[in-house]
mmCIF file of N, CA and C in Angstrom:
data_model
loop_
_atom_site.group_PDB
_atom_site.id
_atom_site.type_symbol
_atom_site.label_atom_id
_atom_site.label_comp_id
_atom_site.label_asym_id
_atom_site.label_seq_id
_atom_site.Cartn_x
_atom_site.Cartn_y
_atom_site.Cartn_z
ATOM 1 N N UNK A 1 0.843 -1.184 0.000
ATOM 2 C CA UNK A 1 0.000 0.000 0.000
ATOM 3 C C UNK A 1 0.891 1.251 0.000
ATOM 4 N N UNK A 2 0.396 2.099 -1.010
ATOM 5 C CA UNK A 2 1.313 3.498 -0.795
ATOM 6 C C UNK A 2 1.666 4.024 0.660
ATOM 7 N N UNK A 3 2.203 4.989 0.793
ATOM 8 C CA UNK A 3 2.282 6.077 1.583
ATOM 9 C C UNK A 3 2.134 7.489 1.596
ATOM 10 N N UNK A 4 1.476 7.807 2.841
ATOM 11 C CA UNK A 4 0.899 9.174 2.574
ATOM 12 C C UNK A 4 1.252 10.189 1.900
ATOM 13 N N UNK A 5 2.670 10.404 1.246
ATOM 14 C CA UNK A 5 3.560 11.170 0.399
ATOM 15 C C UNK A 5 3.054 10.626 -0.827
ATOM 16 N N UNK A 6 3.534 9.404 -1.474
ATOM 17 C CA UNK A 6 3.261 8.239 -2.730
ATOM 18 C C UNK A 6 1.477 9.132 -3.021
ATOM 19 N N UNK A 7 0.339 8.861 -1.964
ATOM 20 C CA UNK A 7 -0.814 9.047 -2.600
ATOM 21 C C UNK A 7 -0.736 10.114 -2.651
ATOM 22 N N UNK A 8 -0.769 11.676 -2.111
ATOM 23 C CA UNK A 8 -0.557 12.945 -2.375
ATOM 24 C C UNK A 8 -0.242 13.607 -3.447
ATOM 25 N N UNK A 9 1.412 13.008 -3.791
ATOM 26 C CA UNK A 9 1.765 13.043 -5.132
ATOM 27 C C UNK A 9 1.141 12.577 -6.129
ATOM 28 N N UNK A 10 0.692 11.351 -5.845
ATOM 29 C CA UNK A 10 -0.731 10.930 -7.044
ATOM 30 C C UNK A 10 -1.989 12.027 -7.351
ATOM 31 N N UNK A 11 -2.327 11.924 -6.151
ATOM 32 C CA UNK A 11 -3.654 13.268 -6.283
ATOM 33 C C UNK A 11 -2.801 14.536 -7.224
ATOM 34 N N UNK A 12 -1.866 15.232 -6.574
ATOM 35 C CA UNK A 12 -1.359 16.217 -7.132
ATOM 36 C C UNK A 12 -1.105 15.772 -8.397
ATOM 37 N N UNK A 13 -0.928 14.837 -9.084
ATOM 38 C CA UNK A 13 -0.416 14.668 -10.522
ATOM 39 C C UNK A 13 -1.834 14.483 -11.084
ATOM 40 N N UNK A 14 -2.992 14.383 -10.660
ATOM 41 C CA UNK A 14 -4.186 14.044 -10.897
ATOM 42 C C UNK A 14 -5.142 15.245 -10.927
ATOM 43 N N UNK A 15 -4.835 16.453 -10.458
ATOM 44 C CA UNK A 15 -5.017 17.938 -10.226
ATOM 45 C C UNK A 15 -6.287 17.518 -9.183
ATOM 46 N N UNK A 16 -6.226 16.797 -8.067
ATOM 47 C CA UNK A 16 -6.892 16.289 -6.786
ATOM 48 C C UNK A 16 -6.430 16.578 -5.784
ATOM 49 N N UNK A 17 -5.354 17.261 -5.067
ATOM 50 C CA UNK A 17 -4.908 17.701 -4.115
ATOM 51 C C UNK A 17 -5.044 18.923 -3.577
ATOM 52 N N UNK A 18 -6.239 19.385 -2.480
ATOM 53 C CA UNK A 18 -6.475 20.572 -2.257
ATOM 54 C C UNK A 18 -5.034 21.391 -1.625
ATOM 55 N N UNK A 19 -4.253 20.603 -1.380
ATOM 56 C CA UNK A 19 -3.474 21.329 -0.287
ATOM 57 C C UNK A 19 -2.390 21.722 -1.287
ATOM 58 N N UNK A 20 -2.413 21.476 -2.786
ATOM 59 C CA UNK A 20 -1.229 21.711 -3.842
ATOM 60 C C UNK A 20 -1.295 23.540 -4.015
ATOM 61 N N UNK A 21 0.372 23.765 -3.864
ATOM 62 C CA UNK A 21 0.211 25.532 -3.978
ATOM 63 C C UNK A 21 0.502 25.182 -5.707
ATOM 64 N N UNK A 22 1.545 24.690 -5.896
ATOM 65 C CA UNK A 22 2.301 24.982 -7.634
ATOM 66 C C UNK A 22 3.407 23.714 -7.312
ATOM 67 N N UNK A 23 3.255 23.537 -8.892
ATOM 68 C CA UNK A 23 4.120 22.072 -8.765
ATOM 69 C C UNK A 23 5.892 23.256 -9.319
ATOM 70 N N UNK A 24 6.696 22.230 -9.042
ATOM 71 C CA UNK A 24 7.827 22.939 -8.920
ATOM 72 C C UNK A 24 8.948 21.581 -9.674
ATOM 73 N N UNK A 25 10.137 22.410 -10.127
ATOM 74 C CA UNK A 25 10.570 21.459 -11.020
ATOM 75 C C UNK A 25 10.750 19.925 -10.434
ATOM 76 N N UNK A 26 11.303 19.737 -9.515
ATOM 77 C CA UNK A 26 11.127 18.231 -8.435
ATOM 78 C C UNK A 26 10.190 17.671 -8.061
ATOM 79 N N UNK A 27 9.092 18.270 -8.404
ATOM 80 C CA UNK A 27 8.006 17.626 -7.615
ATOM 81 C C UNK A 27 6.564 18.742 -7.168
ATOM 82 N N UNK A 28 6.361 18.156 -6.071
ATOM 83 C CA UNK A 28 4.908 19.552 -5.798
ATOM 84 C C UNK A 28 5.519 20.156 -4.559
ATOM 85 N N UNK A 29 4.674 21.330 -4.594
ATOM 86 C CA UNK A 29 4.435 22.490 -3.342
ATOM 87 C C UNK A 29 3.657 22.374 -2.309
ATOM 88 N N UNK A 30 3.332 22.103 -1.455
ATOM 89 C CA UNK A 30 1.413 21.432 -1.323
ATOM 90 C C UNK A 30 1.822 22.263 0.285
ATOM 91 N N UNK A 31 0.704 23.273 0.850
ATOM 92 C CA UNK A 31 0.710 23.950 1.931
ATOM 93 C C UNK A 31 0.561 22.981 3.348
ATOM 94 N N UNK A 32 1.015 22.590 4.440
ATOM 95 C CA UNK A 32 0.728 22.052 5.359
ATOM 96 C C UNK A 32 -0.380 21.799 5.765
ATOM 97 N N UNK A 33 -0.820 20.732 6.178
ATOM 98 C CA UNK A 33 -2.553 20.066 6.438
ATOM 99 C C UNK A 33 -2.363 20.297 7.878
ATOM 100 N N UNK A 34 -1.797 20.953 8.404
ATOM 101 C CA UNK A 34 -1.071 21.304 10.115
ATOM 102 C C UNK A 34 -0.340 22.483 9.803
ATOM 103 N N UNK A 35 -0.806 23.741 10.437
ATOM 104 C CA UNK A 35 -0.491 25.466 10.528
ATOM 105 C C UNK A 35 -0.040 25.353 11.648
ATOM 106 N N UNK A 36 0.914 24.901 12.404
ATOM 107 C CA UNK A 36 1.543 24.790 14.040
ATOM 108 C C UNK A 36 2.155 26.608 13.389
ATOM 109 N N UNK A 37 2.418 26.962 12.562
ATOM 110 C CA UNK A 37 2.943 28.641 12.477
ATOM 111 C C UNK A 37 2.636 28.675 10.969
ATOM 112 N N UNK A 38 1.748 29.515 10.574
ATOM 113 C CA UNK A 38 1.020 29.761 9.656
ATOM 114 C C UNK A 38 2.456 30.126 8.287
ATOM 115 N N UNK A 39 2.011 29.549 7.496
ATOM 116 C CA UNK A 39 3.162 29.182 5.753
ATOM 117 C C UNK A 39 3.712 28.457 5.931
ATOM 118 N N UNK A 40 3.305 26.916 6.671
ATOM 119 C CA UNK A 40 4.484 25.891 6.726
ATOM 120 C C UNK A 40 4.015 25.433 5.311
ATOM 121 N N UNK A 41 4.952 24.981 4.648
ATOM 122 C CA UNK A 41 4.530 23.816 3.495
ATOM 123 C C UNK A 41 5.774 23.170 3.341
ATOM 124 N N UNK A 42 5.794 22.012 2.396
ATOM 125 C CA UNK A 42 6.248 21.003 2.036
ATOM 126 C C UNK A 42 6.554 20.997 0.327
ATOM 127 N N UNK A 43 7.786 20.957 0.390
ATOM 128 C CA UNK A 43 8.357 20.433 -1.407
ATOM 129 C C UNK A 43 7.852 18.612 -1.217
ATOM 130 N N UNK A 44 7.113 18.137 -1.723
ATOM 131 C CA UNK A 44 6.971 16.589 -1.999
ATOM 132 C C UNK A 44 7.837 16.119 -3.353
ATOM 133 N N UNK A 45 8.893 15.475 -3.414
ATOM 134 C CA UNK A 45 9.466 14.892 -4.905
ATOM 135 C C UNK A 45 8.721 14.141 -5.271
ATOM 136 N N UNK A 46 8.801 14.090 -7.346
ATOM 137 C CA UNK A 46 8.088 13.601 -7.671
ATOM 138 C C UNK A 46 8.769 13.089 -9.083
ATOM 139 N N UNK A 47 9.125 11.741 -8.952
ATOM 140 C CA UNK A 47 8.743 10.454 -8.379
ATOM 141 C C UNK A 47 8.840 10.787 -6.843
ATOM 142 N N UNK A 48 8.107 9.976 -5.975
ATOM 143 C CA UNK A 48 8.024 9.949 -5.087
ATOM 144 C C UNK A 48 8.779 8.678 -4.259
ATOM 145 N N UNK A 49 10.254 8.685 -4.017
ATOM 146 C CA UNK A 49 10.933 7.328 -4.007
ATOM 147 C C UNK A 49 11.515 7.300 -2.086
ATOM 148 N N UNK A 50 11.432 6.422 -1.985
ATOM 149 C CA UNK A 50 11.939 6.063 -0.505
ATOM 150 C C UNK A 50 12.536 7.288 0.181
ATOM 151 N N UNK A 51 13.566 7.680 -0.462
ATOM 152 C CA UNK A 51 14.495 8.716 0.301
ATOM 153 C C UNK A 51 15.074 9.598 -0.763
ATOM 154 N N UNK A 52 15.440 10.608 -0.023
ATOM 155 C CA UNK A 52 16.875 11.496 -0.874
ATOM 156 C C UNK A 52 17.817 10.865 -1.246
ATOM 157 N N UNK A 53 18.111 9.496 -0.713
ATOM 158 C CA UNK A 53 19.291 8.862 -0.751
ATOM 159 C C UNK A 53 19.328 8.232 -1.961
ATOM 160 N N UNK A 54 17.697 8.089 -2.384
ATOM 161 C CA UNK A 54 16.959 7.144 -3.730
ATOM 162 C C UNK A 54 17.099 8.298 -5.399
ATOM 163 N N UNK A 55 17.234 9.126 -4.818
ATOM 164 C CA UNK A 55 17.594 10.473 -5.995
ATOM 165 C C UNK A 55 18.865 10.220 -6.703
ATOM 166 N N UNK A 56 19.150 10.304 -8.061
ATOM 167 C CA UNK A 56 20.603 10.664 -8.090
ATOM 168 C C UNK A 56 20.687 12.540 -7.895
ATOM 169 N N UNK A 57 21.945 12.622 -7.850
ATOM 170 C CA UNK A 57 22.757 13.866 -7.817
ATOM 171 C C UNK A 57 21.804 15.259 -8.176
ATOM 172 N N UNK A 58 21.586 15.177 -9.632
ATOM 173 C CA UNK A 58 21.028 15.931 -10.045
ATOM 174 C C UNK A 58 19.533 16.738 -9.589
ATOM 175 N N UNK A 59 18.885 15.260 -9.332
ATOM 176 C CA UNK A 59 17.479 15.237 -8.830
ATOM 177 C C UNK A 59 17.869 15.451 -7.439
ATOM 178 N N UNK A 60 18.829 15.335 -6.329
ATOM 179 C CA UNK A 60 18.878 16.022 -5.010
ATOM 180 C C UNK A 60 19.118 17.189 -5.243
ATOM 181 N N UNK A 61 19.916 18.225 -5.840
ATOM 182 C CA UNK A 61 20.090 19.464 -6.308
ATOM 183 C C UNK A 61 19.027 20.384 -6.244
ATOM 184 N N UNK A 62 18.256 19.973 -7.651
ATOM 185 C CA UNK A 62 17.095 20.190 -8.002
ATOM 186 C C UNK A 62 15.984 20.411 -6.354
ATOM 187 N N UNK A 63 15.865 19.389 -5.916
ATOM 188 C CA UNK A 63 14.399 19.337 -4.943
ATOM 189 C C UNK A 63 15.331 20.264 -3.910
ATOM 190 N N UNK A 64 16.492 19.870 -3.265
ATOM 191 C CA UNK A 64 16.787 21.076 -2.402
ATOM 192 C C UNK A 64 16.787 22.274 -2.689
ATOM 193 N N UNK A 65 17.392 23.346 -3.915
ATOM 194 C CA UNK A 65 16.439 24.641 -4.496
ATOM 195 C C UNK A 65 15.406 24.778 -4.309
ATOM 196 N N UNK A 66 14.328 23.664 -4.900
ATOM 197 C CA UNK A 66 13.088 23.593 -5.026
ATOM 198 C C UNK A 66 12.778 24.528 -3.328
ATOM 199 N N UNK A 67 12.856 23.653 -2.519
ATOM 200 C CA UNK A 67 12.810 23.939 -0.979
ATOM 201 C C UNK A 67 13.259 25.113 -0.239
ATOM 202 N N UNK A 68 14.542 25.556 -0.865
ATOM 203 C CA UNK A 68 15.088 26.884 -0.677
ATOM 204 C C UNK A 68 14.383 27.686 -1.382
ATOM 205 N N UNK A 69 13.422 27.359 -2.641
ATOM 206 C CA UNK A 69 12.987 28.517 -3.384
ATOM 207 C C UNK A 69 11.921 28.744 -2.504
ATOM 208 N N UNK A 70 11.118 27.816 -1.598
ATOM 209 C CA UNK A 70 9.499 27.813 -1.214
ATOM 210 C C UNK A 70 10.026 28.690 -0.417
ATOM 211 N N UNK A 71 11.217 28.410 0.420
ATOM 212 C CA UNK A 71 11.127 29.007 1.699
ATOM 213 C C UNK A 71 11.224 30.696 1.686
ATOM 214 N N UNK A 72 12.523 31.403 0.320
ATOM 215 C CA UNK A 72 12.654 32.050 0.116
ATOM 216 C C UNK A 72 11.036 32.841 -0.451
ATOM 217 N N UNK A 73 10.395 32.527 -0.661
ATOM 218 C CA UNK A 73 8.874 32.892 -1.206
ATOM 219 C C UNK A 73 8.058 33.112 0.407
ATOM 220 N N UNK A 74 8.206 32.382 1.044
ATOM 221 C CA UNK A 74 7.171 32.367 2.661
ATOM 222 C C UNK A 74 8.731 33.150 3.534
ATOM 223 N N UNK A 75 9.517 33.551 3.484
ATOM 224 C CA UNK A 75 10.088 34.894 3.808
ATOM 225 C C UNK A 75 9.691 36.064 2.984
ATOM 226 N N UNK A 76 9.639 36.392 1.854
ATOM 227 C CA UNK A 76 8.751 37.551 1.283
ATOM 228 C C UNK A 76 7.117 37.516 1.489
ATOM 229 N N UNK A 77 6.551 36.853 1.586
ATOM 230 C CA UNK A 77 5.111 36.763 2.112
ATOM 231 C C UNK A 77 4.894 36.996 3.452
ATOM 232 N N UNK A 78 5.516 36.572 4.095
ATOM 233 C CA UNK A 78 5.039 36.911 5.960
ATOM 234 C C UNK A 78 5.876 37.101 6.554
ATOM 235 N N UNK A 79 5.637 37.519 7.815
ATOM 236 C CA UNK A 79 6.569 38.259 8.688
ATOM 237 C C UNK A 79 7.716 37.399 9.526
ATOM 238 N N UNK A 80 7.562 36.390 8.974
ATOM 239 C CA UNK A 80 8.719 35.806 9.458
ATOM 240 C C UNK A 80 9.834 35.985 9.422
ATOM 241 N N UNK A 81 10.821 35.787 10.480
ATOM 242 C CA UNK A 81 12.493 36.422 10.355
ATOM 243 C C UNK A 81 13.498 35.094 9.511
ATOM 244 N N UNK A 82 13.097 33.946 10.046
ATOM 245 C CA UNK A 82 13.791 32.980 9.298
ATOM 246 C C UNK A 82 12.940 31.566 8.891
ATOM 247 N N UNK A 83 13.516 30.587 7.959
ATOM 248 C CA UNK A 83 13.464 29.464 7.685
ATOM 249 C C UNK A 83 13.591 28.624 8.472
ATOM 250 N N UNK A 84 12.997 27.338 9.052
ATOM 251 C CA UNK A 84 13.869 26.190 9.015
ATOM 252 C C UNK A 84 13.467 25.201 8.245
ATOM 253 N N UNK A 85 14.490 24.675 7.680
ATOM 254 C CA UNK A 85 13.907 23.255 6.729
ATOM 255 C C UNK A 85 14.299 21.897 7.390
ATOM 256 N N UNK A 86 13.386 21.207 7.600
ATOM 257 C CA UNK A 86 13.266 19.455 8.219
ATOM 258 C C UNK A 86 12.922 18.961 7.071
ATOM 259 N N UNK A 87 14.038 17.703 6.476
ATOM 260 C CA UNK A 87 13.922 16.746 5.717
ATOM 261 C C UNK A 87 13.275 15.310 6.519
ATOM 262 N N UNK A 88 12.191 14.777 6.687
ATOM 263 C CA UNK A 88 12.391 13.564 7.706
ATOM 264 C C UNK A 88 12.052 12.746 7.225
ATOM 265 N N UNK A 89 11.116 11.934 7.043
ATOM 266 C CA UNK A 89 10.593 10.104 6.087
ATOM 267 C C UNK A 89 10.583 8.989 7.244
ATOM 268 N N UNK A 90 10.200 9.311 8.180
ATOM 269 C CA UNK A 90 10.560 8.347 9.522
ATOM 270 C C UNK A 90 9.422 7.779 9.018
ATOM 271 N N UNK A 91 8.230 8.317 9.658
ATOM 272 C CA UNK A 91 6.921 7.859 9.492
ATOM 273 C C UNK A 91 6.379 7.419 8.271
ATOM 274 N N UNK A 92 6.370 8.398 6.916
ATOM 275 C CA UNK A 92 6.377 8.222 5.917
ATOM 276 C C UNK A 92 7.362 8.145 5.137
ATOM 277 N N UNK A 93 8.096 7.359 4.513
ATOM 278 C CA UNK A 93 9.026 7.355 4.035
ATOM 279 C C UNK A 93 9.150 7.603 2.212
ATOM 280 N N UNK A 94 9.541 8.817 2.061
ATOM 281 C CA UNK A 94 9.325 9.866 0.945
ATOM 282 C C UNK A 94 9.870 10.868 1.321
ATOM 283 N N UNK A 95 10.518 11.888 0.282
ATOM 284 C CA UNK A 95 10.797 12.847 0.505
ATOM 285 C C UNK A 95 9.896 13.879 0.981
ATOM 286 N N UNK A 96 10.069 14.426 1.497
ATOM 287 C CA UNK A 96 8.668 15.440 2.411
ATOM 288 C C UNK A 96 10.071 16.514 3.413
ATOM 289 N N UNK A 97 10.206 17.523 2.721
ATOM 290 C CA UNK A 97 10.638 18.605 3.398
ATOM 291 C C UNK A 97 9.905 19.924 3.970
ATOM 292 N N UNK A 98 9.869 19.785 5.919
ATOM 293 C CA UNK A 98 8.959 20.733 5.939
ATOM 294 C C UNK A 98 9.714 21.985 5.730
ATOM 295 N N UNK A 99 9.075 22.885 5.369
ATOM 296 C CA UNK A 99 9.453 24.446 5.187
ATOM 297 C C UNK A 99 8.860 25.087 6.473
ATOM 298 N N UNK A 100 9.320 25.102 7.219
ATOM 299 C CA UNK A 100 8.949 26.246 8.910
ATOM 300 C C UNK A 100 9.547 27.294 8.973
ATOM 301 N N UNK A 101 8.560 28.587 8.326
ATOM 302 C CA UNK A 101 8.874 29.474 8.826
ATOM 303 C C UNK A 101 8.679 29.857 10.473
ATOM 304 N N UNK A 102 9.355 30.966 11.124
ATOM 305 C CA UNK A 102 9.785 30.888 12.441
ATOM 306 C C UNK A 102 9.591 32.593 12.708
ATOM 307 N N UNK A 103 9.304 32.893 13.467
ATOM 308 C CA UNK A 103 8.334 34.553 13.830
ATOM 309 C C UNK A 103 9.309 35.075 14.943
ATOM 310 N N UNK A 104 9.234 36.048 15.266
ATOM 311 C CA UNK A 104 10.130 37.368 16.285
ATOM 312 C C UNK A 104 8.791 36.674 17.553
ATOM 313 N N UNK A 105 7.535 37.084 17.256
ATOM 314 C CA UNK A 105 7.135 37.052 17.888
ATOM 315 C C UNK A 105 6.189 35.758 19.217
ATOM 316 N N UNK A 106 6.998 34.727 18.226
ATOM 317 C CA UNK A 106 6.576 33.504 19.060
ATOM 318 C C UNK A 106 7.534 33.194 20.485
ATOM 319 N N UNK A 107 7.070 32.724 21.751
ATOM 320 C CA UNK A 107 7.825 32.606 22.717
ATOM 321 C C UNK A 107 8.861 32.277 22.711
ATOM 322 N N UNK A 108 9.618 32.980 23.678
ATOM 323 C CA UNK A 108 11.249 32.247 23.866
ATOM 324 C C UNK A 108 11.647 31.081 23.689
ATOM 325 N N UNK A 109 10.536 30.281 24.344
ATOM 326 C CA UNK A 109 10.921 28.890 24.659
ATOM 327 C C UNK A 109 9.848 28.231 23.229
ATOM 328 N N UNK A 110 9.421 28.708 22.591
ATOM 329 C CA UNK A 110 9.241 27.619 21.767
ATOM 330 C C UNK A 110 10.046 28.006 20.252
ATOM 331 N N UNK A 111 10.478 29.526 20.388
ATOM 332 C CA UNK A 111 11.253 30.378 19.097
ATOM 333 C C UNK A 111 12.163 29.496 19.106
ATOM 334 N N UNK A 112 13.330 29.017 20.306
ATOM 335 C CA UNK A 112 14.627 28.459 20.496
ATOM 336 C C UNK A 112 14.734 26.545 19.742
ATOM 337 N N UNK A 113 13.530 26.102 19.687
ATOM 338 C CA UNK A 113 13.390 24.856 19.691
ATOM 339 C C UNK A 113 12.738 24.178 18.543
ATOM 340 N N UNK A 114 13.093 23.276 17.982
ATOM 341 C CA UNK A 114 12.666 22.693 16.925
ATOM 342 C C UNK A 114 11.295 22.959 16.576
ATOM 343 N N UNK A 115 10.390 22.845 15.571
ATOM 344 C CA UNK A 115 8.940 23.224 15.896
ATOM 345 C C UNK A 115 8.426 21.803 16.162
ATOM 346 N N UNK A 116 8.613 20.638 16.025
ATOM 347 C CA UNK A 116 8.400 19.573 16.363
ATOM 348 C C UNK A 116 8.261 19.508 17.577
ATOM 349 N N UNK A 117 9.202 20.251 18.730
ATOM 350 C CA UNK A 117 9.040 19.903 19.962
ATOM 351 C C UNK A 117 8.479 21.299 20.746
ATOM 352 N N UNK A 118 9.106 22.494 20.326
ATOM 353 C CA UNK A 118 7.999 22.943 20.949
ATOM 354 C C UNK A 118 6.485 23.778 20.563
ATOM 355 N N UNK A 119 5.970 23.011 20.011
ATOM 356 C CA UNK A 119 4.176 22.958 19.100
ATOM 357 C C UNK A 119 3.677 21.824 19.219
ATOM 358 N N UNK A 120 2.756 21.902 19.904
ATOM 359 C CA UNK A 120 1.714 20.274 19.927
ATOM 360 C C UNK A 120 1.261 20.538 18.427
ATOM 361 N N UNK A 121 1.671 20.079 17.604
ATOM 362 C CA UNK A 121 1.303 19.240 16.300
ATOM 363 C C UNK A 121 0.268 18.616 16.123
ATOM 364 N N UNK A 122 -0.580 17.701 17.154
ATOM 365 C CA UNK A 122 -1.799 17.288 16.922
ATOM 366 C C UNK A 122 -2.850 18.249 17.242
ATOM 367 N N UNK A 123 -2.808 19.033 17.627
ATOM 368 C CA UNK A 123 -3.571 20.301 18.380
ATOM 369 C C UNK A 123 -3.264 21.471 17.710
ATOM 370 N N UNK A 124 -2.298 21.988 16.928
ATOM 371 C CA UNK A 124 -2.163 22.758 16.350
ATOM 372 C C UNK A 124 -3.770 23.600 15.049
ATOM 373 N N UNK A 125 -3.562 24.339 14.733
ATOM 374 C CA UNK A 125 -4.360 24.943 13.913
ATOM 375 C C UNK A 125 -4.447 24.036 12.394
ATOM 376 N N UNK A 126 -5.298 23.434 11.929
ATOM 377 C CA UNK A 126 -5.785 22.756 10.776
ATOM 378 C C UNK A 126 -5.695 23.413 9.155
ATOM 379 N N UNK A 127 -5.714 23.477 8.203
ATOM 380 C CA UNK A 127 -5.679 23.865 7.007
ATOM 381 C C UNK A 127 -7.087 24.319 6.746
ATOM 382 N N UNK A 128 -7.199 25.830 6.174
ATOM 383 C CA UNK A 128 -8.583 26.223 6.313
ATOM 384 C C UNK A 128 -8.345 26.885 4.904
ATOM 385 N N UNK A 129 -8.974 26.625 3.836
ATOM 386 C CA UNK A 129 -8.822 26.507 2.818
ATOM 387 C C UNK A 129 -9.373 28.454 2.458
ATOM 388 N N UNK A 130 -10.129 28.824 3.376
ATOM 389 C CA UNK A 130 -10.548 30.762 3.419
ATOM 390 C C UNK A 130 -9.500 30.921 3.915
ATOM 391 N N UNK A 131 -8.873 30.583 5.014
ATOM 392 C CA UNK A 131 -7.470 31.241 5.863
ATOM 393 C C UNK A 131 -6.307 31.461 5.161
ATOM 394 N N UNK A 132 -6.141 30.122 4.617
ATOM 395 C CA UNK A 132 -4.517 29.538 3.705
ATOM 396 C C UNK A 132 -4.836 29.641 2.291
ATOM 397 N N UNK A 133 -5.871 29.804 2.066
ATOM 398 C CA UNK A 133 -6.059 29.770 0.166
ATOM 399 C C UNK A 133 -5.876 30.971 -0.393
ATOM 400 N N UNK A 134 -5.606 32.532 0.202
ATOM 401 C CA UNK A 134 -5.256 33.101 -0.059
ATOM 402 C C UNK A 134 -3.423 33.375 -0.287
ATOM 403 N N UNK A 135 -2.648 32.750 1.148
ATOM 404 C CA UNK A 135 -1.442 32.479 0.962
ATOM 405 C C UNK A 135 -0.881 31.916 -0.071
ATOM 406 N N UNK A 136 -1.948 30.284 -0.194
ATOM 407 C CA UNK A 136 -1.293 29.598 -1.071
ATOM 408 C C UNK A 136 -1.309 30.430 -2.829
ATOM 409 N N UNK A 137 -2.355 31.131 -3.315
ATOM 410 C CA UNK A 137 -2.257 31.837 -4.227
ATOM 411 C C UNK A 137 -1.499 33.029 -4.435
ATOM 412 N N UNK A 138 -1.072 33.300 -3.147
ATOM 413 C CA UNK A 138 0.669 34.285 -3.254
ATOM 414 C C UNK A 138 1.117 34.222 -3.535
ATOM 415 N N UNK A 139 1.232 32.294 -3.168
ATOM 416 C CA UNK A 139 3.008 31.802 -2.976
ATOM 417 C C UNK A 139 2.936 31.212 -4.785
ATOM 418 N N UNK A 140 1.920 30.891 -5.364
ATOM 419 C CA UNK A 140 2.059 30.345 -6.929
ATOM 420 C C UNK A 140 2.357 31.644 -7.356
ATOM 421 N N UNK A 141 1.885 33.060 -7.062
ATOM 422 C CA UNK A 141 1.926 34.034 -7.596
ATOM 423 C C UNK A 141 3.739 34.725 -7.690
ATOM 424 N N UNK A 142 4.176 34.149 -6.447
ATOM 425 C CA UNK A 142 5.461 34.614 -6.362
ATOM 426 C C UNK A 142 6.441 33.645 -7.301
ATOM 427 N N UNK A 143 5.805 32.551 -6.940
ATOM 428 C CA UNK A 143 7.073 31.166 -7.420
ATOM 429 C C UNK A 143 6.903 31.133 -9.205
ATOM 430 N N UNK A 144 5.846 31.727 -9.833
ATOM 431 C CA UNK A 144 5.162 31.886 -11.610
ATOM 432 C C UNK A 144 7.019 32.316 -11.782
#
């Protein structure tokens, strides 16, 4: 059975993926289905293969830009001061890089710390397609 990356990328190649901002030369854009800090999204590669490790050369190149380009786009869109990018595939195993932007104004103690650990993630704010569907048509607008 696929994985949650594998079917995503299907939908997105299928023009079925609500959460797709703009497909990008590696693969898709697709905005976070989890706002733990509002413009997180995700470069998904596409093929959609086990790991980065499963890429040759070229195609790792490629999707890391890709990722630096999103992020560089959700630093001109919102007020965020910096990036962080998490490559992970633990759970799902696929390329899936989150793009976390990171705010002046979020607490000390959770500004300092991975957003994984300090943001309850299951509790976090949901994908609201009036909230984020304006972002996400920024961010195609910026990345055109």
């Amino acid at each position: 059975m696929a994985n949650l990356i594998e079917r995503r990328v299907e939908l997105a190649r299928r023009g079925l993926d609500p959460f797709v901002i703009c497909r990008m030369t590696s693969g898709w854009l697709v905005i976070g289905d989890v706002q733990p800090l509002d413009g997180h999204c995700l470069p998904l590669a596409d093929p959609a293969v086990e790991s980065l490790n499963a890429l040759d050369e070229a195609q790792r190149v490629q999707y890391s830009l890709d990722a630096i380009r999103a992020g560089d786009a959700v630093l001109a869109l919102t007020d965020a001061c910096r990036i962080n990018y998490e490559t992970l595939g633990n759970s799902e195993p696929a390329p899936n890089a989150h793009v976390i932007p990171r705010y002046r104004f979020e607490p000390d103690a959770r500004r300092v710390r991975p957003a994984w650990i300090g943001y309850d993630w299951p509790a976090s704010r949901k994908f609201d397609s009036t909230r984020d569907g304006s972002f996400a048509a920024r961010m195609r607008w910026h990345l055109a």
